[in-house]
Short mmCIF file of C-alpha atoms and ligand atoms in Angstrom, two decimals:
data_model
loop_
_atom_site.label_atom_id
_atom_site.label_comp_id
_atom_site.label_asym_id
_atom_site.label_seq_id
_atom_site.Cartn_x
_atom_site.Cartn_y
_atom_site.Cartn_z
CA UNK Y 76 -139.12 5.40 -3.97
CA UNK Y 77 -138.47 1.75 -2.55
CA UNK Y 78 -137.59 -1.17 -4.93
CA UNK Y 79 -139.73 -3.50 -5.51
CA UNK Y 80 -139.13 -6.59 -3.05
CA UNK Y 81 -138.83 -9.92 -4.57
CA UNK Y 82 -141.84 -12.89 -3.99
CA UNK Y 83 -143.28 -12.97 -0.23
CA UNK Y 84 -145.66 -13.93 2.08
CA UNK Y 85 -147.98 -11.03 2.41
CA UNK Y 86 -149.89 -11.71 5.68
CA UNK Y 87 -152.95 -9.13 6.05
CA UNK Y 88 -154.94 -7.56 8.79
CA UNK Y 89 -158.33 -6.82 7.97
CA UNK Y 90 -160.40 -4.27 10.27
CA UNK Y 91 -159.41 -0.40 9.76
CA UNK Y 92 -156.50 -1.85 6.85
CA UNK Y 93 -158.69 -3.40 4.37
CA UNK Y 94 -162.02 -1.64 5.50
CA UNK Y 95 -163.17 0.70 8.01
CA UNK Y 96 -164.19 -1.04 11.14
CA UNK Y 97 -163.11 1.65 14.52
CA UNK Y 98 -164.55 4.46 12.66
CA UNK Y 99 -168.76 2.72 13.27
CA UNK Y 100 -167.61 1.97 16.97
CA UNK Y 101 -166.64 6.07 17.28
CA UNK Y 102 -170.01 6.72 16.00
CA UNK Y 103 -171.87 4.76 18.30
CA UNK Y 104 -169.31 5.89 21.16
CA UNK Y 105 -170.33 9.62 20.52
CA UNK Y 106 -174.18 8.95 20.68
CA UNK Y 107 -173.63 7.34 23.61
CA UNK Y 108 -171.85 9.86 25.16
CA UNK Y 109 -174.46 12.51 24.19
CA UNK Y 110 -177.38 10.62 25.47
CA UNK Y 111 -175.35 9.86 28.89
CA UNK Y 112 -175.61 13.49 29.66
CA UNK Y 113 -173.60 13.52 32.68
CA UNK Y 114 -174.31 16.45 35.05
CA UNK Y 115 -170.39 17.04 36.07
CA UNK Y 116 -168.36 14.39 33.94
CA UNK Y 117 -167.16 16.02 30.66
CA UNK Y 118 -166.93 13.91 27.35
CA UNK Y 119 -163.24 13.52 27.81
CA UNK Y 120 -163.69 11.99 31.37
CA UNK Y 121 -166.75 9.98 30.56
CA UNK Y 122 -164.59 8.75 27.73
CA UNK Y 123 -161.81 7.54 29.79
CA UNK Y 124 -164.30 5.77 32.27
CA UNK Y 125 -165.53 3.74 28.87
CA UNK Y 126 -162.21 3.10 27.64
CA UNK Y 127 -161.39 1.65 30.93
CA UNK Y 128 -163.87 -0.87 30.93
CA UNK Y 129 -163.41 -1.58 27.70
CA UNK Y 130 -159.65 -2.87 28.45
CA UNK Y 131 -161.44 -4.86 31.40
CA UNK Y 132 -163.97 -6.91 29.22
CA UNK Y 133 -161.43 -6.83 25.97
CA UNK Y 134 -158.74 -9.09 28.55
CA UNK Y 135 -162.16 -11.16 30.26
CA UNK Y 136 -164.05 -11.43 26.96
CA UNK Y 137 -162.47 -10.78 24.02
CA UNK Y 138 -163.16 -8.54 20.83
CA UNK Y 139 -166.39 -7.89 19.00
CA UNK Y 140 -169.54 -5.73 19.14
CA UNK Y 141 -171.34 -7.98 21.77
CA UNK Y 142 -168.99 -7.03 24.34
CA UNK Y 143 -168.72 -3.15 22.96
CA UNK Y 144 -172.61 -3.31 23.62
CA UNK Y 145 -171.49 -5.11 27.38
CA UNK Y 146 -168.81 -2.16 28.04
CA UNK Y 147 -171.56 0.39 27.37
CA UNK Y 148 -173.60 -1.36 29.74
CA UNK Y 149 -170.91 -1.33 32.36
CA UNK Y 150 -170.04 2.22 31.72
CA UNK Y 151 -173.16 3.14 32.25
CA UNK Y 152 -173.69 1.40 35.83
CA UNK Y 153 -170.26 2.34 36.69
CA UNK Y 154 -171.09 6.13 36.43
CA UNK Y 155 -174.61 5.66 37.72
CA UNK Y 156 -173.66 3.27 40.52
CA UNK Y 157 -176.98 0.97 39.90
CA UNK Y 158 -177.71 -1.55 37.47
CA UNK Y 159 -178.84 -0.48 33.90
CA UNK Y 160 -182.61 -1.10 33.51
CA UNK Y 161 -184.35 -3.09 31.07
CA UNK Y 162 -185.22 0.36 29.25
CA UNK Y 163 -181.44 1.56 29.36
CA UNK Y 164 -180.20 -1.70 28.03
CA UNK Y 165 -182.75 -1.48 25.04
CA UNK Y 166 -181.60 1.93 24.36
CA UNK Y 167 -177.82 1.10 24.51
CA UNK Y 168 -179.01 -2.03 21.85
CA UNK Y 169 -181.00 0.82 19.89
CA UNK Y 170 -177.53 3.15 19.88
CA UNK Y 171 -175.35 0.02 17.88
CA UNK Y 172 -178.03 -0.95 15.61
CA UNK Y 173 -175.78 0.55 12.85
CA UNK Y 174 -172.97 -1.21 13.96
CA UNK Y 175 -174.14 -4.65 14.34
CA UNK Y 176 -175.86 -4.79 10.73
CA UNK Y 177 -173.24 -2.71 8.63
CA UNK Y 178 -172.10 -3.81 5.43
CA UNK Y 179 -167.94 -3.99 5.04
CA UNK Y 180 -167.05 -0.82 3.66
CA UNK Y 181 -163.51 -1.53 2.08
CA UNK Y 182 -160.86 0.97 2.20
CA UNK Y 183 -159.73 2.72 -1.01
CA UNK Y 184 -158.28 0.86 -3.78
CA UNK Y 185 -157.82 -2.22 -1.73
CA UNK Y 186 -159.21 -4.80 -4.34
CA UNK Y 187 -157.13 -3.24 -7.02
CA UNK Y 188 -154.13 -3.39 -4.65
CA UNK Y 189 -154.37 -6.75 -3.79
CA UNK Y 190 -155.24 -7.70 -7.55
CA UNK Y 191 -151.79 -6.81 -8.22
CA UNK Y 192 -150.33 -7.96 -5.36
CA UNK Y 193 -151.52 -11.87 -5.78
CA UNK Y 194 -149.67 -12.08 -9.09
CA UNK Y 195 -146.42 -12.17 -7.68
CA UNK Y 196 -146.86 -12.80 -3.67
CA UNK Y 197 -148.78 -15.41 -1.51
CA UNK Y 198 -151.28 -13.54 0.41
CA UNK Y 199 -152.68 -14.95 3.55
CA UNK Y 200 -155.40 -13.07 6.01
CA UNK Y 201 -155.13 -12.71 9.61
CA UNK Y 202 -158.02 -10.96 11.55
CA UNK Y 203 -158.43 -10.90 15.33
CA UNK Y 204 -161.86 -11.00 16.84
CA UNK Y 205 -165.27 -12.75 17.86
CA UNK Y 206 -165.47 -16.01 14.91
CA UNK Y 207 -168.88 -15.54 13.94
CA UNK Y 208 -168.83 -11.67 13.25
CA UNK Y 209 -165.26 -11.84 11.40
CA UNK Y 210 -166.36 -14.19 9.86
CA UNK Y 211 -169.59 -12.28 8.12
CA UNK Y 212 -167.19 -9.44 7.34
CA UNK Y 213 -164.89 -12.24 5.16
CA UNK Y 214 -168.09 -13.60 3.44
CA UNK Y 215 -169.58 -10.16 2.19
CA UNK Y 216 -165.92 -8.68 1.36
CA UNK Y 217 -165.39 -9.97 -1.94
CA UNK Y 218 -161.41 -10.39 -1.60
CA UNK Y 219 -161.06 -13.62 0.02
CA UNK Y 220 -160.08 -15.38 -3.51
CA UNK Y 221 -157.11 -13.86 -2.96
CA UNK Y 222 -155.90 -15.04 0.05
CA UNK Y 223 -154.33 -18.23 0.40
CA UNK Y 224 -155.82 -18.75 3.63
CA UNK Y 225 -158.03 -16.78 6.50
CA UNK Y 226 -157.73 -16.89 10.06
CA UNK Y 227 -160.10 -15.95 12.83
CA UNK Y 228 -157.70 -15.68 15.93
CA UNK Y 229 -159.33 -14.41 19.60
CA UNK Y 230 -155.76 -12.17 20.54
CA UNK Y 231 -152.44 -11.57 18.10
CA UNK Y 232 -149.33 -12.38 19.76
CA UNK Y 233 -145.98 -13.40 18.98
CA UNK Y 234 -146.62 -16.79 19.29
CA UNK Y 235 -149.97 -16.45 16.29
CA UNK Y 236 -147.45 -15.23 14.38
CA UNK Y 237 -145.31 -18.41 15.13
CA UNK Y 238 -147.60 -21.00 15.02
CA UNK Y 239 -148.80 -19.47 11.19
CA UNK Y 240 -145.32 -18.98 9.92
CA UNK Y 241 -145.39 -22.70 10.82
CA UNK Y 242 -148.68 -23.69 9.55
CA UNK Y 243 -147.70 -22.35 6.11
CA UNK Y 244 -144.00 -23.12 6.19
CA UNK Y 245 -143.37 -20.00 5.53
CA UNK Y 246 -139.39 -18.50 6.75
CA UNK Y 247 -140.62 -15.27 9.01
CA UNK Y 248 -137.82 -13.23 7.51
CA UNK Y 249 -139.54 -13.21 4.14
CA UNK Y 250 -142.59 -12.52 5.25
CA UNK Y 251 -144.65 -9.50 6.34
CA UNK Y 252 -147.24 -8.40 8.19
CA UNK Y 253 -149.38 -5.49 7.04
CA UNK Y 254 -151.77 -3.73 9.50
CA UNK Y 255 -152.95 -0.52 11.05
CA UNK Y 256 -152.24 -1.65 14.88
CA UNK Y 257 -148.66 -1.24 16.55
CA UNK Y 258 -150.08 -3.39 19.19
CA UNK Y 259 -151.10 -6.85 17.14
CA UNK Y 260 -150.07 -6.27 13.56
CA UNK Y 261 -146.54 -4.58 14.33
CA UNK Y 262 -145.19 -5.21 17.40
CA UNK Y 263 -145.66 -9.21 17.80
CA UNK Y 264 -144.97 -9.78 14.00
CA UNK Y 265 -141.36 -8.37 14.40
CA UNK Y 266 -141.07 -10.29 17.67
CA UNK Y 267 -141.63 -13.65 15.52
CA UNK Y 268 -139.06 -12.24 13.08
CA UNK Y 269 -141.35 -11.19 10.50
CA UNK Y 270 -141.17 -7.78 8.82
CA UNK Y 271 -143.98 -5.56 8.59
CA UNK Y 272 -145.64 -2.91 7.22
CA UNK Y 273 -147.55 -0.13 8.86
CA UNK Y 274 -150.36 1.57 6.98
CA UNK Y 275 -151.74 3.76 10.13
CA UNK Y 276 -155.59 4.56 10.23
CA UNK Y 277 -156.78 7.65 12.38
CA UNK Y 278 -159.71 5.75 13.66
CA UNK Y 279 -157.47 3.21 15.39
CA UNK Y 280 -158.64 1.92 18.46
CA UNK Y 281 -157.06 3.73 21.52
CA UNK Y 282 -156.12 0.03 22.65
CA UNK Y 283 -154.39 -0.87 19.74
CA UNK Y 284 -152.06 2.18 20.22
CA UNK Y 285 -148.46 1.63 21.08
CA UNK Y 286 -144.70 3.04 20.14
CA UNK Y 287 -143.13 1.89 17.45
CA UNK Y 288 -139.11 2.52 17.02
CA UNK Y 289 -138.92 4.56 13.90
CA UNK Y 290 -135.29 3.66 13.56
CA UNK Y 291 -136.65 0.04 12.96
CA UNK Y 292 -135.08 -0.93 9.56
CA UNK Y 293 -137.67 -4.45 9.35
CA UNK Y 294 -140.81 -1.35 9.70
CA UNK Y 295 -142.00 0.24 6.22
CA UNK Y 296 -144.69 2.88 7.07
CA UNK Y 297 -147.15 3.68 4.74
CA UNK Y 298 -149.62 6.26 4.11
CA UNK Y 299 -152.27 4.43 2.20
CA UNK Y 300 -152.55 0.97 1.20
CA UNK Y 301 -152.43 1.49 -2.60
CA UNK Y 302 -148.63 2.39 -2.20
CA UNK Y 303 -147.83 -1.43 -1.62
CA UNK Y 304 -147.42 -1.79 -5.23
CA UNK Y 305 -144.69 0.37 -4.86
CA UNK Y 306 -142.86 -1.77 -2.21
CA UNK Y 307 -144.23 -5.20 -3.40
MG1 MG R 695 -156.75 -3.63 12.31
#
């Protein structure tokens, strides 16, 4: 069991580490898929024709359930070769209703954890995505007293991870990023020279997967999120 680490800057992801976000997007996904009813494509192959677009509009457009509800769209006229119709579009609308209006389910023991936590570290919030809809998810989460600060940011990159280490005049080496994605929370955090901590969720997005070195001493992984307290 690790030691306890001495006062830091905790820096937190938010979707699929402190509640389940990927997991409503599968659900819609699989509906979708269902009522496509392809006559030759199987659900694997229709699935990599979505996920395809999806990359497309996520580097054009950004993150959030608007342009989900665009990719199924374009899926759909991809594999039909014609524009949707008013009816199909309605339909695709009807599919994310779920999505669109669903309360922020937090993970397990996340607002114990980070009870504990904010009595010996500075916790700060860093979520990726479309303003307004992050943005609902902080106000109905109940947490955000803890946090120092929260950021809506459109992409996480190295240089995010710069320019907050800067904004909070923070030193990178004492801090860490905690998140379910290799691709923003782990990967461009140890870039900027920040450690980090891994806390993988099966629901991850496809395109937030990526390697991570597991010989990578500045990488804790964890297996739930209440087993911070262990570490911090
Ligand atoms: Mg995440």
């Amino acid at each position: 069991m690790g030691q306890r680490r001495e006062a830091a800057v905790l820096v937190f992801d938010a979707d699929d580490t402190l509640w389940e976000n990927n997991v409503l997007f599968e659900r819609v996904i699989e509906d979708f898929l269902t009522w496509l009813d392809h006559p030759t494509l199987d659900r694997a192959q229709l699935r990599a024709v979505l996920d395809d677009v999806e990359r497309a509009n996520a580097l054009a457009h950004g993150y959030g359930s608007k342009i989900f509800l665009r990719s199924l769209a374009d899926c759909l006229e991809k594999l039909r070769e014609r524009p949707a119709t008013e009816a199909e579009r309605a339909e695709i609308e009807q599919l994310a209703v779920a999505l669109v209006g669903h309360q922020v389910e937090l993970m397990p023991g996340v607002a114990e954890t980070l009870d504990d936590l904010a009595t010996r570290h500075e916790l700060l919030l860093l979520t990726k995505g479309e303003r307004e809809e992050q943005q609902r998810k902080l106000d109905a989460c109940g947490l955000l007293h803890h946090f120092r600060a929260a950021h809506i940011v459109p992409e996480k990159d190295a240089d995010t991870y710069r320019r907050l280490a800067r904004e909070h005049a923070f030193d990178p080496a004492r801090a860490w990023m905690i998140g379910n994605s290799p691709r923003s929370d782990i990967l461009p955090a140890r870039a900027a020279g920040m450690n980090a901590v891994f806390i993988p969720n099966e629901n991850t997005w496809v395109l937030e997967h990526e390697e991570l070195d597991p010989s990578d001493p500045g990488v804790i992984r964890l297996a739930a999120f209440p087993d911070l307290v262990r570490h911090f």
